[in-house]
CSV table of C-alpha atoms and ligand atoms in Angstrom, one decimal:
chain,number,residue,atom,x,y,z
A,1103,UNK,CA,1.7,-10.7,12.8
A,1104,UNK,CA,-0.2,-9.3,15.4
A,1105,UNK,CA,-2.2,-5.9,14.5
A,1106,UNK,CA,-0.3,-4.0,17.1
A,1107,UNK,CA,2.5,-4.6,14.7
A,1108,UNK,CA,0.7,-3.4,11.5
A,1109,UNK,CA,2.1,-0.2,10.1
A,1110,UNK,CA,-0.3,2.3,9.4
A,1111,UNK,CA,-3.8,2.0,9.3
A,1112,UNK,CA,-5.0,2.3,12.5
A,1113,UNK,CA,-8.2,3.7,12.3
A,1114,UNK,CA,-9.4,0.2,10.3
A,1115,UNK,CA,-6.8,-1.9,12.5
A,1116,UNK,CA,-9.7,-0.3,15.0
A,1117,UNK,CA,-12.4,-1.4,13.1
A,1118,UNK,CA,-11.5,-4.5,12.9
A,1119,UNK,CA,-10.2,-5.5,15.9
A,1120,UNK,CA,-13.6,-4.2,17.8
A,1121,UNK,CA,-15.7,-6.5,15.0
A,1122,UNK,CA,-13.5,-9.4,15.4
A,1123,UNK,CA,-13.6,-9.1,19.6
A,1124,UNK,CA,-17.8,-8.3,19.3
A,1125,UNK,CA,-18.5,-10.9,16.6
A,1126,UNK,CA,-20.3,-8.5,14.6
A,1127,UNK,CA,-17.7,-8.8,11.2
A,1128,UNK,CA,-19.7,-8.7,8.1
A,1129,UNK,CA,-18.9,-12.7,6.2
A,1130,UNK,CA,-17.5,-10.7,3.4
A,1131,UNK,CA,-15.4,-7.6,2.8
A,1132,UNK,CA,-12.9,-6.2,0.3
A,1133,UNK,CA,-9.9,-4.5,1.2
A,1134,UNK,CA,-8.7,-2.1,-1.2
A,1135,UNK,CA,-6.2,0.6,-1.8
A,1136,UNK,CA,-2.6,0.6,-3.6
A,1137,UNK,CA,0.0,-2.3,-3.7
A,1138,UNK,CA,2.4,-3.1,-1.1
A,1139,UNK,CA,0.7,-1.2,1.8
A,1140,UNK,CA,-0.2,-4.1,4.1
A,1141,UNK,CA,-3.8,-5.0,2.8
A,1142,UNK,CA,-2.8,-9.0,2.6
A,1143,UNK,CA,-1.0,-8.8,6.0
A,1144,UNK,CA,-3.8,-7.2,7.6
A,1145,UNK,CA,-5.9,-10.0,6.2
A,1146,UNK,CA,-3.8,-12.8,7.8
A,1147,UNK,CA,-3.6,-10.3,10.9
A,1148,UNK,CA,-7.3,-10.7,11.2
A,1149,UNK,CA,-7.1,-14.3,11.0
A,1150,UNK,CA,-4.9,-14.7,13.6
A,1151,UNK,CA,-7.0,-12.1,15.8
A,1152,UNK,CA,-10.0,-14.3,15.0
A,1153,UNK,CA,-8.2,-18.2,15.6
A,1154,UNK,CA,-5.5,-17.1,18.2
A,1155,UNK,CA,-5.3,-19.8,21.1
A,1156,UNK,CA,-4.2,-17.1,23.7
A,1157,UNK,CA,-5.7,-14.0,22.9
A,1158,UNK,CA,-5.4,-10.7,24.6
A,1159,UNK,CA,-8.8,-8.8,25.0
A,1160,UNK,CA,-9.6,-5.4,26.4
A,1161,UNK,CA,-12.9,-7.4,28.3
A,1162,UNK,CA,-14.0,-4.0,29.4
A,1163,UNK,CA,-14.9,-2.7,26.2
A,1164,UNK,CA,-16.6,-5.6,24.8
A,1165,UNK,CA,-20.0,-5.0,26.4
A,1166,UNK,CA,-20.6,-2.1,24.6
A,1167,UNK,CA,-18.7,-3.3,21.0
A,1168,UNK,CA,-21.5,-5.5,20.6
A,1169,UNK,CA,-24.0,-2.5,20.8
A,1170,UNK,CA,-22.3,0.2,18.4
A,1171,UNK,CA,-20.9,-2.9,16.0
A,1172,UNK,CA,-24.2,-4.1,15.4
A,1173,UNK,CA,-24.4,-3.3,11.5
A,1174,UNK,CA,-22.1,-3.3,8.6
A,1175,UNK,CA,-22.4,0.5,8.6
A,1176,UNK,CA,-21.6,0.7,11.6
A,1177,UNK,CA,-18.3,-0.9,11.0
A,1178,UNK,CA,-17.5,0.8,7.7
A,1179,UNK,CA,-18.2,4.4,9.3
A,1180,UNK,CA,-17.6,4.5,12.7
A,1181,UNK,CA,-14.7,7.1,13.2
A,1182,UNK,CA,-13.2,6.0,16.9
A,1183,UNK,CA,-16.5,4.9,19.2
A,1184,UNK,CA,-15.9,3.6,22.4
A,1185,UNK,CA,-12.9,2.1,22.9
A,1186,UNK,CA,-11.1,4.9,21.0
A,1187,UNK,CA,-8.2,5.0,23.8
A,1188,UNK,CA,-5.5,3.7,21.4
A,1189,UNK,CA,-6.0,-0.3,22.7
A,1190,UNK,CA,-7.3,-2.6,20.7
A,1191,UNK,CA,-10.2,-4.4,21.5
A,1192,UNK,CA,-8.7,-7.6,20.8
A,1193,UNK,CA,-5.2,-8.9,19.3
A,1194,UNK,CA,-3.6,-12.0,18.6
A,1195,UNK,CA,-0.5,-13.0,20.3
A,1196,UNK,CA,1.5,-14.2,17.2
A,1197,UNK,CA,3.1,-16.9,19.4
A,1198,UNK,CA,0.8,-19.7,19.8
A,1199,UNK,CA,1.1,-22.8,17.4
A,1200,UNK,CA,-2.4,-21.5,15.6
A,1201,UNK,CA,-0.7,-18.0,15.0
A,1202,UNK,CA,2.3,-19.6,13.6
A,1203,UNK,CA,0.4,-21.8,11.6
A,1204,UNK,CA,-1.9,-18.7,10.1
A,1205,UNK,CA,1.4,-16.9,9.1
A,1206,UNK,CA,2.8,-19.8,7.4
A,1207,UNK,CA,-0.1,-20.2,5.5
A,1208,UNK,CA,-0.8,-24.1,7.0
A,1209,UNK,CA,-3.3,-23.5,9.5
A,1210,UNK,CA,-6.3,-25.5,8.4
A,1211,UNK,CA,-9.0,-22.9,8.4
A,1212,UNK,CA,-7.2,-20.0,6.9
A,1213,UNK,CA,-7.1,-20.7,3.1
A,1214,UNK,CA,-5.0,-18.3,1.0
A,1215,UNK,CA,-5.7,-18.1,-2.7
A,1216,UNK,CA,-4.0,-16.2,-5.2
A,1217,UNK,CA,-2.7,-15.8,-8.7
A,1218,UNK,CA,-1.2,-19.2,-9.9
A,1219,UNK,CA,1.5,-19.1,-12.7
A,1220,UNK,CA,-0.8,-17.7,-15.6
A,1221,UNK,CA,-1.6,-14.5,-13.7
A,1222,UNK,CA,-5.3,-15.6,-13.0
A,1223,UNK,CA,-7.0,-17.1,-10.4
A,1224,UNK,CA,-9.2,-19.8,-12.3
A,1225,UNK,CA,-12.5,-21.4,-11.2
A,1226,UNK,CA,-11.1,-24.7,-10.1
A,1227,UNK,CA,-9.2,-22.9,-7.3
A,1228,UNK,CA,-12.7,-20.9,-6.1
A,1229,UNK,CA,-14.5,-24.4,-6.4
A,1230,UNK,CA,-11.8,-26.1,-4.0
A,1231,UNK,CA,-12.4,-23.0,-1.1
A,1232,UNK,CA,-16.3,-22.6,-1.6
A,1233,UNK,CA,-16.4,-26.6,-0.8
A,1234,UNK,CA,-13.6,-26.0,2.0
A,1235,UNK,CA,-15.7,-23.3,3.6
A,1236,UNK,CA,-18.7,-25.2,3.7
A,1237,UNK,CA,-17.2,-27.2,6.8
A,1238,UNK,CA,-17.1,-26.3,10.0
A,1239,UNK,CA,-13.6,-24.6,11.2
A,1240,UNK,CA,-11.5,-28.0,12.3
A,1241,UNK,CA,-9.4,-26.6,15.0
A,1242,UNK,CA,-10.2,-22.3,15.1
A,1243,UNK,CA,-13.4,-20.5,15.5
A,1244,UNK,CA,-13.7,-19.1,12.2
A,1245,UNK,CA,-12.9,-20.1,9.0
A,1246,UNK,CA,-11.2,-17.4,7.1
A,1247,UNK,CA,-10.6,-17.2,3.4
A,1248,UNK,CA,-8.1,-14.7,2.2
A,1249,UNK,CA,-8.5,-14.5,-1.7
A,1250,UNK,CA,-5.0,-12.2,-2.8
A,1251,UNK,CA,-5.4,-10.4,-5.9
A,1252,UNK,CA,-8.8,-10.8,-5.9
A,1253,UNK,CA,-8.6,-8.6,-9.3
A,1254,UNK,CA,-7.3,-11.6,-10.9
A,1255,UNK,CA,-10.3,-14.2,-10.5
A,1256,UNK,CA,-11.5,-14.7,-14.0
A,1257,UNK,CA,-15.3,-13.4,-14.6
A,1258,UNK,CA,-16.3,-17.8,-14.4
A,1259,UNK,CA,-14.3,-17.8,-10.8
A,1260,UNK,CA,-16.5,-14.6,-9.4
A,1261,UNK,CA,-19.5,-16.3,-10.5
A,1262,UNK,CA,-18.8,-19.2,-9.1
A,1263,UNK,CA,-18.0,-17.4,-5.9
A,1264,UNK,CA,-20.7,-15.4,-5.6
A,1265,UNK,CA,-23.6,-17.8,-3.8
A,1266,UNK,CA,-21.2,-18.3,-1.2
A,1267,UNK,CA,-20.6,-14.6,-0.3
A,1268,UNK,CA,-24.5,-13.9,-1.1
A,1269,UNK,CA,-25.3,-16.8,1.7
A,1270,UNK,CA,-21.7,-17.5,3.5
A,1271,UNK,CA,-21.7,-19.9,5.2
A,1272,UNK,CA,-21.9,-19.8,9.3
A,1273,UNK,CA,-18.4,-19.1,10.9
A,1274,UNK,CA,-16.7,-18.3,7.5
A,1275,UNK,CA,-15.4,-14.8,6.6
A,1276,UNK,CA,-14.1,-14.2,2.6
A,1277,UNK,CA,-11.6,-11.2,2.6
A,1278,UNK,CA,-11.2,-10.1,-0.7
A,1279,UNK,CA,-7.7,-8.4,-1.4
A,1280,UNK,CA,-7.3,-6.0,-4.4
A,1281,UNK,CA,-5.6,-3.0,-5.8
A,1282,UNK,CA,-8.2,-2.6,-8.3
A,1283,UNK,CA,-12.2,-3.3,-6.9
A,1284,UNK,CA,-13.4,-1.5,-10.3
A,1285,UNK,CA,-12.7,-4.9,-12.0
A,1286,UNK,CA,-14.8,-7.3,-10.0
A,1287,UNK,CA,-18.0,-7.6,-11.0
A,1288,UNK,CA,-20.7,-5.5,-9.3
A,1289,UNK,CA,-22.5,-8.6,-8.3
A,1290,UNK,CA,-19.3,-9.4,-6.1
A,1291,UNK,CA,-18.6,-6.0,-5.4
A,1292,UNK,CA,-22.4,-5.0,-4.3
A,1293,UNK,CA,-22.3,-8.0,-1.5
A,1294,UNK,CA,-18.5,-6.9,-0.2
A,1295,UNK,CA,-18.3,-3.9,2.0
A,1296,UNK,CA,-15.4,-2.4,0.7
A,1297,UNK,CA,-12.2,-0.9,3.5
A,1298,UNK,CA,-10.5,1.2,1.6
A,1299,UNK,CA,-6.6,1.2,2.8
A,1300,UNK,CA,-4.9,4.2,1.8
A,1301,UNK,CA,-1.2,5.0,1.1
A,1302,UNK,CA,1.2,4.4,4.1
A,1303,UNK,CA,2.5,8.1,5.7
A,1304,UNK,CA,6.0,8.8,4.7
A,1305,UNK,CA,7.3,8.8,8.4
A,1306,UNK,CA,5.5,5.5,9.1
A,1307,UNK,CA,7.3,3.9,6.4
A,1308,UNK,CA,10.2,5.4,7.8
A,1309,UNK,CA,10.3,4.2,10.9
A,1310,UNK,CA,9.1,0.6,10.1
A,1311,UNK,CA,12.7,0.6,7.8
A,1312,UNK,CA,14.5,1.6,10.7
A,1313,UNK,CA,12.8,-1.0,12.7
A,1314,UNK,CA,14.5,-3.4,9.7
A,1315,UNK,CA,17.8,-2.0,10.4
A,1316,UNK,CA,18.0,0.7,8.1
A,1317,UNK,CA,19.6,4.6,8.7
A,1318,UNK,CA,17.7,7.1,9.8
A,1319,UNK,CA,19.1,9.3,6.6
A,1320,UNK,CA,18.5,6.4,4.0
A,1321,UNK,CA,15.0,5.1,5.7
A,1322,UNK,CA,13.7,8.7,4.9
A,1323,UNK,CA,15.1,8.9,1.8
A,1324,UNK,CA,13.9,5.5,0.6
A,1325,UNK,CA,10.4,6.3,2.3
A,1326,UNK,CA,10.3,9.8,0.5
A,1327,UNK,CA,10.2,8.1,-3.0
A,1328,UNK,CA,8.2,5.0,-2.3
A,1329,UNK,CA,4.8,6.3,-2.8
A,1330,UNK,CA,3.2,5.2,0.6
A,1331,UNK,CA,3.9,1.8,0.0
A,1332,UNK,CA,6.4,-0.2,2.3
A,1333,UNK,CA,6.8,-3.2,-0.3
A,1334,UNK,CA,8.5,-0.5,-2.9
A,1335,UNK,CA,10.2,0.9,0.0
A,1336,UNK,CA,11.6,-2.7,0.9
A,1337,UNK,CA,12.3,-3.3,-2.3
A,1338,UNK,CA,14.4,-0.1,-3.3
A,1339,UNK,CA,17.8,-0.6,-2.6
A,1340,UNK,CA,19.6,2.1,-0.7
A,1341,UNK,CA,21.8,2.1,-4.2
A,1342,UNK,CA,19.6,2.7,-6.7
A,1343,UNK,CA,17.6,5.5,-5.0
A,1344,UNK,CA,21.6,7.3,-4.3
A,1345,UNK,CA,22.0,6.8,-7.8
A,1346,UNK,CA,17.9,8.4,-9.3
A,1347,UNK,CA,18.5,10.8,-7.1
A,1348,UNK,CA,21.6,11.8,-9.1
A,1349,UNK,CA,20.3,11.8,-12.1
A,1350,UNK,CA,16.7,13.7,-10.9
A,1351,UNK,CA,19.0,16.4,-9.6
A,1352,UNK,CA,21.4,16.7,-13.3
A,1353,UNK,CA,18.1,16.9,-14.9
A,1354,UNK,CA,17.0,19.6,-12.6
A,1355,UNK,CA,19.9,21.9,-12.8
A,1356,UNK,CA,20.6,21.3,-16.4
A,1357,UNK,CA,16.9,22.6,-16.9
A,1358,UNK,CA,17.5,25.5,-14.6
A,1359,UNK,CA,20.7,26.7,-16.8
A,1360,UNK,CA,18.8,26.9,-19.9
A,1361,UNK,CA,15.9,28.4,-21.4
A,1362,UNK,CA,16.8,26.9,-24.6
A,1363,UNK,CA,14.4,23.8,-25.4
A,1364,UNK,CA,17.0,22.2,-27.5
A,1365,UNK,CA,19.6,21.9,-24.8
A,1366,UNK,CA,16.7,21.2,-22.4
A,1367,UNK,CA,15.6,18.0,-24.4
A,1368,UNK,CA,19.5,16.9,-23.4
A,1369,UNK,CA,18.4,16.5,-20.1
A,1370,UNK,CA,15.3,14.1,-21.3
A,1371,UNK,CA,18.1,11.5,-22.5
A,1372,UNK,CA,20.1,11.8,-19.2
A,1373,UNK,CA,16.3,11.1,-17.4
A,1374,UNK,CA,16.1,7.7,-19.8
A,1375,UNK,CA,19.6,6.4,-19.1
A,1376,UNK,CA,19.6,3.1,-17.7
A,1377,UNK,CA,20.9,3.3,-14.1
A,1378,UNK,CA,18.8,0.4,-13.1
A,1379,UNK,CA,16.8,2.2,-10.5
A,1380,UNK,CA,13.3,1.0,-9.7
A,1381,UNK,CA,13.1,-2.1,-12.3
A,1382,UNK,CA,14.5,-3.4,-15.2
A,1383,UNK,CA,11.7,-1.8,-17.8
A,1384,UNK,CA,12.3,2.1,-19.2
A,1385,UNK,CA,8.9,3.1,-17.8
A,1386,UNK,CA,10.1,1.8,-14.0
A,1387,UNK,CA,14.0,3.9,-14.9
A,1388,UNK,CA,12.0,6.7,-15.4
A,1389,UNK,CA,9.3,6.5,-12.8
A,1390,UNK,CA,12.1,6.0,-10.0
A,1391,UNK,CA,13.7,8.9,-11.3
A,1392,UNK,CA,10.3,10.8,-11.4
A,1393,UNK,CA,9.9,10.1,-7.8
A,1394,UNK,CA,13.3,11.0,-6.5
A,1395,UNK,CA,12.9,14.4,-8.5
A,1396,UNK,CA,9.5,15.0,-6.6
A,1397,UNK,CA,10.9,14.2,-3.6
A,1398,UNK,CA,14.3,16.8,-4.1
A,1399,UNK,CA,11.5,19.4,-4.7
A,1400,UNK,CA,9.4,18.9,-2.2
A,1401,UNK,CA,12.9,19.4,0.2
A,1402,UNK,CA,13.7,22.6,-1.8
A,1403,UNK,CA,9.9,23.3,-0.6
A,1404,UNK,CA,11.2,22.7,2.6
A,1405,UNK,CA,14.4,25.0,2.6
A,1406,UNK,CA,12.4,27.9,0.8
A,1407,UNK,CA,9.8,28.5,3.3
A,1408,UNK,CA,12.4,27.8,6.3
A,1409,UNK,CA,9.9,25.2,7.2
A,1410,UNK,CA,11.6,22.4,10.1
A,1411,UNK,CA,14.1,20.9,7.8
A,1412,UNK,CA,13.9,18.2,10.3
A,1413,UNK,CA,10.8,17.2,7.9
A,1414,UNK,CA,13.9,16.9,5.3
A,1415,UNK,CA,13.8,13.5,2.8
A,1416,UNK,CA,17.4,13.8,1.6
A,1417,UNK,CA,19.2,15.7,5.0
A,1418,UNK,CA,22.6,14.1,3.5
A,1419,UNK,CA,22.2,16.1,0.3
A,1420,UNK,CA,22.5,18.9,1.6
A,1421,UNK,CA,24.5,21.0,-0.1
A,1422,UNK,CA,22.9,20.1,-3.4
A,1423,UNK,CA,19.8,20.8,-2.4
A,1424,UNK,CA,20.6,24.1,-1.2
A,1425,UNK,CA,22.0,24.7,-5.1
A,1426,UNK,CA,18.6,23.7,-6.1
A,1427,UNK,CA,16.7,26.0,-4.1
A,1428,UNK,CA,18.2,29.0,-5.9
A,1429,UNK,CA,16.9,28.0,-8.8
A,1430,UNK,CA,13.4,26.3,-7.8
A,1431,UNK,CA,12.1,28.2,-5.3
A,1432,UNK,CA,8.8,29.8,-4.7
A,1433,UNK,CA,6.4,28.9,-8.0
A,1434,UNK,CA,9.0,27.4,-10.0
A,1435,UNK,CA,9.3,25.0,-7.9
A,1436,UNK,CA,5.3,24.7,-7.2
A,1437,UNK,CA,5.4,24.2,-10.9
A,1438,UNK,CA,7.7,21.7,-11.4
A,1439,UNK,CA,6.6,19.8,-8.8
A,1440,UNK,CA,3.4,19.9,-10.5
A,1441,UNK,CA,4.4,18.5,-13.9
A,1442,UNK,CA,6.6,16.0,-12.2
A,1443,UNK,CA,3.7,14.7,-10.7
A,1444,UNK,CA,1.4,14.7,-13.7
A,1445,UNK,CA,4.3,12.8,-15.9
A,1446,UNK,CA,4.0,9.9,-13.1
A,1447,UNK,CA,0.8,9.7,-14.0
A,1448,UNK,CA,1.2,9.6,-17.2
A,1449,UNK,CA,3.4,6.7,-17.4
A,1450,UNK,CA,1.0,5.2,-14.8
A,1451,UNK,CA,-1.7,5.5,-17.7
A,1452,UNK,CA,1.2,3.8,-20.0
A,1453,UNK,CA,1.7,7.1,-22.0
A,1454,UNK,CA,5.2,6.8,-24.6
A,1455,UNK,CA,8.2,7.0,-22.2
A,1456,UNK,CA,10.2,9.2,-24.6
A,1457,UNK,CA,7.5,11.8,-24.7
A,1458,UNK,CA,6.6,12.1,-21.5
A,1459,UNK,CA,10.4,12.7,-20.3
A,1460,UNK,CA,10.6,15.4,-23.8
A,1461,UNK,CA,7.7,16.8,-22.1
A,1462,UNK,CA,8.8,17.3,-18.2
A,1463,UNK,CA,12.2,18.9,-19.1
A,1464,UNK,CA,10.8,21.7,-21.3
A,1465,UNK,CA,7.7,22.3,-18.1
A,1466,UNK,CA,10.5,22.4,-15.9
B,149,ZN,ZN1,-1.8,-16.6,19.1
C-alpha cells in the first residue's frame, strides 16, 4: 500500500519518503516498536515507494531533500525540514504491475524473510538473500530485503548477515523488522539505525476500523482496548470485547460494594472465567479483561471531570458507566486505574495469573 494509506506514523512515513525520493536512505535500518502497528507494511510500503513504475513526486522539494538528507542523522532526527507541508516527497501509486507484485510478495527484488515453521529464521534462509542481494535489481531500482521478525534469526543467521549490512551491497537496502531489537546482537544492531515506531493513537485506530466497515460505537470501543495496535484491534471481535467488558465492569462494582477482602477475592474468579475474549490461554482471558477495565475507567475519568464525553470509548454503555462513576471517581479511580495497568504488566512479565487477578481486586 501506498504510504498515504499508512495509519499513523507520519512523522517517519516523512522520513522516509524524503530519503527514498533524495536517495540518501541509509542500506540498513531496523524498525522497531510493538506488534501489529504497521512496521512490516511500512516496510513493503517503502518498497513499493522505491520500485514503483509510475510514481508520484513532489519535484519541487527534491532539490533541497538531497541537501538536509545527507546523513543518517539527518534522517533519524530531522523533526519536519523542508517539505514539512503534509505531502510526501514521494509515494508509490499501488497500481502498477511492480506495486502489485511488491504487495504480493512476488516481485523479484523485494525478498521477504521471516519465521519458517520452527519459530526461527535459520542461516540457510540468510544465506539464500545475502547471495540474492549481491545482484543487481532485475526489473526495479533497488533491491529491498524485508527480514520480518528479525528477533527470530538465530545468533549463526545474524552472523552470517552481518558482512552484508557492514558493506551492503550497491542498490540494496535490508529493513530489519522487530518487536524486540534488545535481542539482536550489537554487532547487527550497532550497523542498523534504528526507527522506532510507536503505538498507534486510539482515534487513528478508530478511524482506520471504520474505514473496514466497522461502527463508529464499536470501532472506538474495540480501539480503546487494543493497546495502539490495529492487528489486535482487527483481530478482536466486536463480541468478545461486549462480553470483557461485562465482566471488567462485575468486577468493578462487586469491588466497589465491599470492603471485605474475602468477598472481593469473588470477584478475582469472575476476572478468570473463560469467556473467550482475547485468546484461548488464561493469561490472554485476563489481559482482555484487564484492558476493557482500563478502558471503563479511563471513561469514568471522562464523566468525572465533565471532560468532552465525545472523547468517550464505550458511548453505548452509558448508563453503566454512569453507575461506575459514583463509585470510582476522583483518586479511586486514579488508583485503580493505576493497579490495572501495573497487573497488565505483570502478566506481560508472565507473573502467576491467579495472583495477579487476587491482587487487582483487593487494590481496587
Ligand atoms: Zn506503482
Amino acid at each position: 500500500m501506498p504510504f498515504r494509506d499508512v495509519v499513523g506514523h507520519v512523522r517517519l512515513i516523512k522520513l522516509l519518503s524524503r530519503a527514498a525520493a533524495g536517495g540518501t536512505l541509509p542500506p540498513s535500518l531496523v524498525f522497531a516498536g510493538p506488534s501489529g502497528i504497521g512496521k512490516r507494511l511500512t516496510a513493503v510500503s517503502l518498497a513499493q515507494a522505491l520500485n514503483c513504475t509510475n510514481q508520484s513526486s513532489v519535484v519541487s522539494h527534491q532539490s533541497s531533500v538531497v541537501s538536509h538528507q545527507s546523513s543518517v542523522v539527518g534522517l533519524l532526527t530531522d523533526d519536519g525540514g523542508p517539505a514539512d507541508d503534509g505531502r510526501l516527497a514521494t509515494d508509490s501509486c499501488g497500481r502498477c504491475a511492480a506495486c502489485k507484485r511488491i504487495a504480493r510478495g512476488v516481485h523479484p527484488d523485494v525478498l521477504i524473510v521471516e519465521p519458517g515453521d520452527s519459530g526461527a529464521i535459520k542461516i540457510d534462509q540468510v544465506r539464500d538473500i545475502v547471495d540474492r542481494a549481491a545482484y543487481r535489481p532485475f526489473e526495479g531500482r533497488r533491491r529491498v530485503v524485508i527480514i520480518d521478525e528479525a528477533d527470530a534469526l538465530v545468533s549463526a543467521a545474524q552472523h552470517a548477515l552481518l558482512k552484508t549490512l557492514e558493506e551492503p551491497p550497491p542498490s540494496s537496502v535490508f529493513i530489519l523488522v522487530t518487536a524486540r531489537p534488545d535481542v539482536l546482537l550489537p554487532t547487527v544492531r550497532s550497523r542498523c539505525p534504528q526507527l522506532r515506531f510507536r503505538p498507534l493513537a486510539a482515534n487513528d485506530i478508530a478511524s482506520a476500523l471504520v474505514a473496514r466497515g466497522r461502527s463508529e460505537s464499536e470501532a472506538r470501543a474495540v480501539a480503546a482496548t487494543a493497546d495502539g495496535s490495529l492487528g489486535q484491534a482487527l483481530e478482536a471481535s466486536a463480541g468478545e470485547l461486549v462480553e470483557a467488558r461485562r465482566v471488567a465492569e462485575r468486577v468493578l462494582t462487586h469491588a466497589s460494594a465491599s470492603q471485605d477482602p474475602a468477598r472481593r477475592l469473588e470477584g478475582a474468579k469472575e476476572l478468570l472465567a473463560k469467556t473467550g475474549a482475547g485468546g484461548d490461554s488464561e493469561r490472554e482471558q485476563l489481559s482482555s479483561h484487564l484492558r476493557a477495565m482500563a478502558s471503563l475507567l479511563r471513561d469514568v475519568e471522562v464523566l468525572a471531570t465533565r471532560a468532552d464525553d465525545r472523547t468517550l470509548a464505550n458511548p453505548d454503555v452509558r448508563p453503566a458507566l454512569e453507575r461506575l462513576t459514583e463509585s470510582y471517581k476522583g483518586e479511586r479511580g486514579v488508583r485503580a486505574f493505576g493497579a490495572v495497568d501495573r497487573a497488565l504488566v505483570a502478566l506481560e512479565r508472565n507473573a502467576g495469573v491467579k495472583l495477579v487477578a487476587d491482587w487487582l481486586v483487593l487494590q481496587l
